[in-house]
Short mmCIF file of C-alpha atoms in Angstrom, two decimals:
data_model
loop_
_atom_site.label_atom_id
_atom_site.label_comp_id
_atom_site.label_asym_id
_atom_site.label_seq_id
_atom_site.Cartn_x
_atom_site.Cartn_y
_atom_site.Cartn_z
CA UNK Y 1269 39.22 0.90 4.93
CA UNK Y 1270 40.96 3.25 2.52
CA UNK Y 1271 39.16 4.67 -0.51
CA UNK Y 1272 41.60 2.92 -2.87
CA UNK Y 1273 40.59 -0.45 -1.42
CA UNK Y 1274 37.02 -0.03 -2.63
CA UNK Y 1275 37.92 -1.15 -6.15
CA UNK Y 1276 38.23 -4.74 -5.01
CA UNK Y 1277 34.89 -4.91 -3.24
CA UNK Y 1278 31.96 -6.97 -4.46
CA UNK Y 1279 28.33 -5.84 -4.61
CA UNK Y 1280 27.52 -6.88 -1.06
CA UNK Y 1281 30.61 -5.20 0.39
CA UNK Y 1282 29.87 -1.94 -1.42
CA UNK Y 1283 26.27 -2.02 -0.23
CA UNK Y 1284 27.28 -2.73 3.36
CA UNK Y 1285 29.91 0.03 3.24
CA UNK Y 1286 27.49 2.68 2.04
CA UNK Y 1287 24.91 1.60 4.61
CA UNK Y 1288 27.53 1.71 7.38
CA UNK Y 1289 28.66 5.22 6.40
CA UNK Y 1290 25.05 6.42 6.55
CA UNK Y 1291 24.72 4.90 10.02
CA UNK Y 1292 27.97 6.35 11.33
CA UNK Y 1293 27.98 9.81 9.75
CA UNK Y 1294 26.85 11.68 12.86
CA UNK Y 1295 29.17 9.98 15.34
CA UNK Y 1296 32.13 9.56 12.96
CA UNK Y 1297 31.92 12.23 10.23
CA UNK Y 1298 35.29 11.18 8.84
CA UNK Y 1299 33.67 8.13 7.24
CA UNK Y 1300 32.02 10.42 4.70
CA UNK Y 1301 35.30 10.59 2.80
CA UNK Y 1302 34.66 7.00 1.69
CA UNK Y 1303 31.46 7.84 -0.17
CA UNK Y 1304 32.98 9.05 -3.48
CA UNK Y 1305 35.07 5.89 -3.71
CA UNK Y 1306 32.08 3.64 -3.04
CA UNK Y 1307 29.94 5.58 -5.50
CA UNK Y 1308 32.61 5.23 -8.18
CA UNK Y 1309 32.43 1.42 -7.92
CA UNK Y 1310 28.67 0.95 -7.83
CA UNK Y 1311 28.00 1.31 -11.61
CA UNK Y 1312 30.22 -1.68 -12.38
CA UNK Y 1313 28.66 -3.82 -9.64
CA UNK Y 1314 25.01 -2.78 -9.65
CA UNK Y 1315 24.00 -5.61 -11.99
CA UNK Y 1316 25.25 -8.07 -9.36
CA UNK Y 1317 23.18 -6.54 -6.55
CA UNK Y 1318 20.31 -8.49 -5.07
CA UNK Y 1319 17.25 -6.67 -3.63
CA UNK Y 1320 18.83 -6.34 -0.19
CA UNK Y 1321 21.92 -4.63 -1.62
CA UNK Y 1322 19.85 -2.21 -3.69
CA UNK Y 1323 17.55 -1.43 -0.78
CA UNK Y 1324 20.58 -0.72 1.41
CA UNK Y 1325 22.12 1.59 -1.19
CA UNK Y 1326 18.86 3.42 -1.85
CA UNK Y 1327 18.20 3.95 1.85
CA UNK Y 1328 21.80 5.09 2.43
CA UNK Y 1329 21.60 7.50 -0.52
CA UNK Y 1330 18.59 9.15 1.07
CA UNK Y 1331 20.39 9.44 4.40
CA UNK Y 1332 23.54 10.87 2.82
CA UNK Y 1333 21.95 13.21 0.29
CA UNK Y 1334 22.75 16.38 2.24
CA UNK Y 1335 26.01 15.45 3.91
CA UNK Y 1336 27.64 13.83 0.87
CA UNK Y 1337 25.75 14.79 -2.33
CA UNK Y 1338 28.15 12.72 -4.43
CA UNK Y 1339 25.91 9.78 -3.62
CA UNK Y 1340 23.19 11.25 -5.84
CA UNK Y 1341 25.20 10.29 -8.93
CA UNK Y 1342 24.19 6.64 -8.59
CA UNK Y 1343 20.56 7.19 -7.57
CA UNK Y 1344 19.15 7.00 -11.16
CA UNK Y 1345 21.04 3.76 -11.77
CA UNK Y 1346 19.88 2.22 -8.49
CA UNK Y 1347 16.35 3.39 -9.22
CA UNK Y 1348 16.29 1.56 -12.54
CA UNK Y 1349 17.56 -1.65 -10.96
CA UNK Y 1350 15.00 -1.46 -8.17
CA UNK Y 1351 12.26 -0.85 -10.76
CA UNK Y 1352 13.38 -3.90 -12.70
CA UNK Y 1353 13.33 -6.10 -9.59
CA UNK Y 1354 10.07 -4.62 -8.34
CA UNK Y 1355 8.37 -5.60 -11.57
CA UNK Y 1356 9.41 -9.19 -10.89
CA UNK Y 1357 7.81 -8.92 -7.42
CA UNK Y 1358 11.04 -9.99 -5.73
CA UNK Y 1359 11.08 -7.23 -3.09
CA UNK Y 1360 10.08 -8.23 0.43
CA UNK Y 1361 8.03 -5.90 2.70
CA UNK Y 1362 11.17 -4.47 4.33
CA UNK Y 1363 12.60 -3.51 0.94
CA UNK Y 1364 9.31 -1.98 -0.19
CA UNK Y 1365 9.01 0.18 2.92
CA UNK Y 1366 12.63 1.34 2.82
CA UNK Y 1367 12.44 2.14 -0.89
CA UNK Y 1368 9.22 4.15 -0.60
CA UNK Y 1369 10.71 6.09 2.31
CA UNK Y 1370 13.84 6.81 0.24
CA UNK Y 1371 11.71 8.00 -2.69
CA UNK Y 1372 10.05 10.51 -0.37
CA UNK Y 1373 13.41 11.90 0.71
CA UNK Y 1374 15.04 11.99 -2.74
CA UNK Y 1375 12.10 13.21 -4.82
CA UNK Y 1376 13.20 16.85 -5.01
CA UNK Y 1377 16.84 16.12 -5.80
CA UNK Y 1378 16.33 13.25 -8.24
CA UNK Y 1379 12.76 13.25 -9.61
CA UNK Y 1380 13.31 9.98 -11.48
CA UNK Y 1381 12.81 8.14 -8.18
CA UNK Y 1382 9.11 8.95 -8.47
CA UNK Y 1383 8.91 6.33 -11.23
CA UNK Y 1384 9.04 3.74 -8.47
CA UNK Y 1385 5.86 4.89 -6.71
CA UNK Y 1386 3.27 3.01 -8.81
CA UNK Y 1387 4.97 -0.38 -8.58
CA UNK Y 1388 5.91 0.02 -4.91
CA UNK Y 1389 2.33 1.07 -4.15
CA UNK Y 1390 0.86 -2.01 -5.83
CA UNK Y 1391 3.14 -4.38 -3.95
CA UNK Y 1392 2.77 -2.70 -0.56
CA UNK Y 1393 -0.98 -3.17 -0.85
CA UNK Y 1394 -0.39 -6.88 -1.35
CA UNK Y 1395 2.26 -7.28 1.35
CA UNK Y 1396 1.24 -4.82 4.08
CA UNK Y 1397 0.02 -7.65 6.30
CA UNK Y 1398 3.58 -8.97 6.47
CA UNK Y 1399 5.14 -5.64 7.51
CA UNK Y 1400 6.60 -5.13 10.95
CA UNK Y 1401 5.49 -2.02 12.92
CA UNK Y 1402 8.46 0.10 11.91
CA UNK Y 1403 7.86 -0.64 8.22
CA UNK Y 1404 4.20 0.33 8.56
CA UNK Y 1405 5.23 3.60 10.18
CA UNK Y 1406 7.82 4.43 7.51
CA UNK Y 1407 5.31 3.64 4.76
CA UNK Y 1408 2.69 6.00 6.20
CA UNK Y 1409 5.23 8.78 6.60
CA UNK Y 1410 6.35 8.35 3.00
CA UNK Y 1411 2.73 8.40 1.80
CA UNK Y 1412 2.14 11.65 3.67
CA UNK Y 1413 5.16 13.23 1.99
CA UNK Y 1414 4.34 11.94 -1.49
CA UNK Y 1415 0.57 12.48 -1.56
CA UNK Y 1416 0.64 15.73 -3.55
CA UNK Y 1417 3.19 14.67 -6.15
CA UNK Y 1418 1.98 11.09 -6.48
CA UNK Y 1419 -1.59 10.80 -5.22
CA UNK Y 1420 -1.73 7.12 -6.21
CA UNK Y 1421 0.45 6.45 -3.17
CA UNK Y 1422 -2.65 7.04 -1.04
CA UNK Y 1423 -3.83 3.59 -2.10
CA UNK Y 1424 -1.42 2.06 0.41
CA UNK Y 1425 -3.04 3.79 3.36
CA UNK Y 1426 -6.09 1.54 3.91
CA UNK Y 1427 -3.94 -1.60 3.68
CA UNK Y 1428 -1.42 -0.22 6.18
CA UNK Y 1429 -4.03 1.21 8.54
CA UNK Y 1430 -5.77 -2.18 8.70
CA UNK Y 1431 -2.62 -3.62 10.28
CA UNK Y 1432 -2.09 -0.94 12.94
CA UNK Y 1433 -4.54 -2.23 15.59
CA UNK Y 1434 -2.98 -5.68 15.25
CA UNK Y 1435 0.52 -4.26 15.72
CA UNK Y 1436 -0.18 -1.58 18.35
CA UNK Y 1437 1.20 -3.59 21.28
CA UNK Y 1438 4.45 -4.21 19.40
CA UNK Y 1439 5.06 -0.62 18.34
CA UNK Y 1440 7.84 1.44 19.82
CA UNK Y 1441 6.82 4.86 21.16
CA UNK Y 1442 8.24 6.68 18.16
CA UNK Y 1443 6.73 4.25 15.65
CA UNK Y 1444 3.32 4.83 17.19
CA UNK Y 1445 3.84 8.60 17.24
CA UNK Y 1446 4.98 8.59 13.62
CA UNK Y 1447 1.87 6.71 12.56
CA UNK Y 1448 -0.33 9.28 14.28
CA UNK Y 1449 1.58 12.20 12.75
CA UNK Y 1450 1.36 10.71 9.26
CA UNK Y 1451 -2.34 9.90 9.53
CA UNK Y 1452 -3.20 13.40 10.73
CA UNK Y 1453 -1.39 14.74 7.66
CA UNK Y 1454 -3.33 12.26 5.49
CA UNK Y 1455 -6.84 12.76 6.85
CA UNK Y 1456 -7.78 15.52 4.43
CA UNK Y 1457 -6.91 13.29 1.50
CA UNK Y 1458 -8.58 10.20 2.99
CA UNK Y 1459 -11.60 11.20 5.09
CA UNK Y 1460 -12.03 7.69 6.55
CA UNK Y 1461 -8.74 8.19 8.39
CA UNK Y 1462 -10.47 10.59 10.75
CA UNK Y 1463 -12.65 7.79 12.12
CA UNK Y 1464 -9.64 5.52 12.50
CA UNK Y 1465 -7.95 8.20 14.59
CA UNK Y 1466 -10.71 9.71 16.68
CA UNK Y 1467 -13.05 6.80 17.41
CA UNK Y 1468 -13.31 5.81 21.09
CA UNK Y 1469 -11.39 2.67 20.19
CA UNK Y 1470 -9.27 4.43 17.60
CA UNK Y 1471 -5.55 4.86 17.32
CA UNK Y 1472 -5.30 8.12 19.25
CA UNK Y 1473 -7.03 6.66 22.30
CA UNK Y 1474 -4.97 3.50 21.93
CA UNK Y 1475 -1.76 5.56 21.86
CA UNK Y 1476 -2.85 7.61 24.86
CA UNK Y 1477 -3.36 4.46 26.91
CA UNK Y 1478 -0.05 2.95 25.81
CA UNK Y 1479 1.91 6.11 26.55
CA UNK Y 1480 0.27 6.50 29.95
CA UNK Y 1481 1.55 3.04 30.82
CA UNK Y 1482 5.04 3.60 29.40
CA UNK Y 1483 5.78 7.14 30.58
CA UNK Y 1484 6.92 6.33 34.14
CA UNK Y 1485 9.72 4.11 32.83
CA UNK Y 1486 10.43 5.87 29.51
CA UNK Y 1487 14.10 6.85 29.30
CA UNK Y 1488 14.99 7.50 25.63
CA UNK Y 1489 15.35 11.22 24.96
CA UNK Y 1490 13.81 10.90 21.50
CA UNK Y 1491 10.73 9.26 23.01
CA UNK Y 1492 10.30 11.95 25.65
CA UNK Y 1493 11.09 14.88 23.35
CA UNK Y 1494 9.42 13.78 20.12
CA UNK Y 1495 7.03 10.90 20.61
CA UNK Y 1496 5.31 12.17 23.77
CA UNK Y 1497 4.54 15.68 22.43
CA UNK Y 1498 3.31 14.10 19.19
CA UNK Y 1499 0.78 11.90 20.99
CA UNK Y 1500 -0.47 14.79 23.15
CA UNK Y 1501 -0.72 16.92 19.98
CA UNK Y 1502 -2.68 14.14 18.26
CA UNK Y 1503 -5.14 14.10 21.16
CA UNK Y 1504 -5.62 17.87 20.91
CA UNK Y 1505 -5.93 17.83 17.12
CA UNK Y 1506 -8.52 15.04 17.14
CA UNK Y 1507 -10.43 16.21 20.21
CA UNK Y 1508 -9.58 13.13 22.27
CA UNK Y 1509 -9.34 13.78 26.02
CA UNK Y 1510 -7.34 11.31 28.11
CA UNK Y 1511 -6.84 12.70 31.59
CA UNK Y 1512 -4.41 10.01 32.72
CA UNK Y 1513 -2.09 10.80 29.82
CA UNK Y 1514 -2.10 14.49 30.69
CA UNK Y 1515 -1.31 13.63 34.31
CA UNK Y 1516 1.54 11.31 33.31
CA UNK Y 1517 3.08 13.84 30.91
CA UNK Y 1518 2.88 16.66 33.46
CA UNK Y 1519 4.51 14.48 36.11
CA UNK Y 1520 7.23 13.11 33.82
CA UNK Y 1521 8.14 16.41 32.14
CA UNK Y 1522 7.00 18.85 34.80
CA UNK Y 1523 10.29 19.96 36.29
CA UNK Y 1524 11.96 23.14 35.05
CA UNK Y 1525 14.99 21.18 33.89
CA UNK Y 1526 12.83 18.79 31.84
CA UNK Y 1527 10.87 21.67 30.31
CA UNK Y 1528 14.04 23.57 29.42
CA UNK Y 1529 15.35 20.49 27.64
CA UNK Y 1530 12.37 20.16 25.34
CA UNK Y 1531 12.94 20.87 21.63
CA UNK Y 1532 11.21 23.94 20.25
CA UNK Y 1533 8.24 22.26 18.60
CA UNK Y 1534 7.74 19.90 21.54
CA UNK Y 1535 7.67 22.86 23.93
CA UNK Y 1536 5.25 24.93 21.85
CA UNK Y 1537 2.93 22.10 20.96
CA UNK Y 1538 2.65 20.89 24.56
CA UNK Y 1539 1.61 24.40 25.58
CA UNK Y 1540 -0.91 24.59 22.74
CA UNK Y 1541 -2.26 21.09 23.44
CA UNK Y 1542 -2.69 21.59 27.18
CA UNK Y 1543 -4.45 24.87 26.52
CA UNK Y 1544 -6.88 23.04 24.22
CA UNK Y 1545 -7.40 19.96 26.37
CA UNK Y 1546 -7.19 21.33 29.91
CA UNK Y 1547 -10.35 23.41 29.98
CA UNK Y 1548 -10.61 23.07 33.77
CA UNK Y 1549 -7.00 24.22 34.28
CA UNK Y 1550 -6.05 21.15 36.29
CA UNK Y 1551 -2.50 21.38 34.95
CA UNK Y 1552 -1.91 25.11 35.36
CA UNK Y 1553 1.47 24.59 37.11
CA UNK Y 1554 2.83 22.58 34.20
CA UNK Y 1555 1.34 24.99 31.67
CA UNK Y 1556 2.95 27.96 33.43
CA UNK Y 1557 6.37 26.29 33.29
CA UNK Y 1558 5.90 25.75 29.55
CA UNK Y 1559 4.92 29.39 29.08
CA UNK Y 1560 7.93 30.59 31.08
CA UNK Y 1561 10.26 28.62 28.83
CA UNK Y 1562 8.46 29.87 25.73
CA UNK Y 1563 9.06 33.42 26.94
CA UNK Y 1564 12.75 32.66 27.50
CA UNK Y 1565 13.05 31.46 23.91
CA UNK Y 1566 11.04 34.46 22.71
CA UNK Y 1567 8.42 32.57 20.77
CA UNK Y 1568 5.37 34.63 19.86
CA UNK Y 1569 1.79 33.60 20.55
CA UNK Y 1570 1.31 33.04 16.82
CA UNK Y 1571 4.28 30.67 16.69
CA UNK Y 1572 2.84 28.65 19.56
CA UNK Y 1573 -0.53 28.61 17.81
CA UNK Y 1574 1.08 27.39 14.58
CA UNK Y 1575 2.61 24.41 16.34
CA UNK Y 1576 -0.76 22.70 15.90
CA UNK Y 1577 0.13 22.32 12.21
CA UNK Y 1578 2.63 19.62 13.14
CA UNK Y 1579 6.37 19.71 13.44
CA UNK Y 1580 7.15 19.84 9.72
CA UNK Y 1581 4.61 22.51 8.72
CA UNK Y 1582 5.43 24.50 11.86
CA UNK Y 1583 9.09 24.62 10.90
CA UNK Y 1584 8.27 25.74 7.36
CA UNK Y 1585 6.14 28.56 8.74
CA UNK Y 1586 8.80 29.44 11.32
CA UNK Y 1587 11.49 29.64 8.63
CA UNK Y 1588 9.37 32.11 6.67
CA UNK Y 1589 9.08 34.41 9.69
CA UNK Y 1590 11.42 37.33 9.10
CA UNK Y 1591 11.29 38.59 12.65
CA UNK Y 1592 14.39 36.64 13.59
CA UNK Y 1593 13.51 36.73 17.27
CA UNK Y 1594 13.18 33.01 17.85
CA UNK Y 1595 15.80 31.84 20.30
CA UNK Y 1596 16.59 28.61 22.05
CA UNK Y 1597 17.65 28.52 25.67
CA UNK Y 1598 21.12 27.30 26.50
CA UNK Y 1599 21.22 23.54 26.90
CA UNK Y 1600 17.99 22.89 25.04
CA UNK Y 1601 17.65 21.30 21.63
CA UNK Y 1602 16.77 23.39 18.59
CA UNK Y 1603 14.34 21.07 16.83
CA UNK Y 1604 14.16 21.79 13.13
CA UNK Y 1605 12.09 19.21 11.32
CA UNK Y 1606 13.41 18.58 7.86
CA UNK Y 1607 11.78 16.21 5.41
CA UNK Y 1608 14.37 13.57 6.22
CA UNK Y 1609 13.79 13.98 9.95
CA UNK Y 1610 10.07 13.47 9.61
CA UNK Y 1611 10.95 10.16 8.02
CA UNK Y 1612 13.61 9.24 10.48
CA UNK Y 1613 12.12 10.07 13.81
CA UNK Y 1614 12.44 6.32 14.10
CA UNK Y 1615 14.13 5.74 10.78
CA UNK Y 1616 13.11 3.11 8.27
CA UNK Y 1617 13.61 -0.59 8.84
CA UNK Y 1618 17.28 -1.38 9.13
CA UNK Y 1619 18.74 -3.68 6.48
#
């Protein structure tokens, strides 16, 4: 498709094109050249867009905001159309989740998106029981990001949390990990969340059991590098000991090659978590391998300690460190958690 061909596209084709560019931008960066042409056509077609088209465009705008800022030109217009449709209650749970996630990513660049929070919040409360696991996860992550600017978004949390035990068996590893990460960030604002997490039958124990079962056959790098450290971190943060999980993680990630491949936060937080949870030093071999790799990357004790804040807050603190001595070993992943990444560890529900 050439940029000049965009002028003949209808609303659905423009929406699909923008969504496809957002999906392909990492593997095929050349597609980004299409964005200005798509953006130029959206104002004349936005009135013809149905909720699915608008949700696609809004989600894609959030994904493309850094790589192709031209897309921000149409965000206010899309926002107003979504607001109009939301007031008619014509958005389905998938649209609501995607739109709230996009608001959380775009809030600093285009504050007008925050106008959507009240109406999205009201409808998510009503429709949370119809959300799939990934939508529940995206909604909680968005609430965690928006809680200071728009505290009314916290009203969605009880409705979403009520669905998590029912959906736990259907959750992907990263969806489960994202839910835990979001709820830990939300517990100070909603004290009842602490019981939901730390109870003997709570979500942290539920996740520990699930991950213990899945770890031997887990193959996705994102699950091993992001989801697994997040669940172990959640156990340490909430004081939940699950010995079988610690055994499984140490066995699955215990080789030097696996440890050297861990992203920075995953490496540091596993060391911090095992130090907290392994009071009897049953996993000293694994812990020593983590410490060796931490020394190679030249992380300080304080940086390891700060990993308990979570991946996003840890990165903010790390960025403010002027020492400049943080290094990543060759072949390992430098994990820098941006606001978009905290929302796309699994990504929102695909259109």
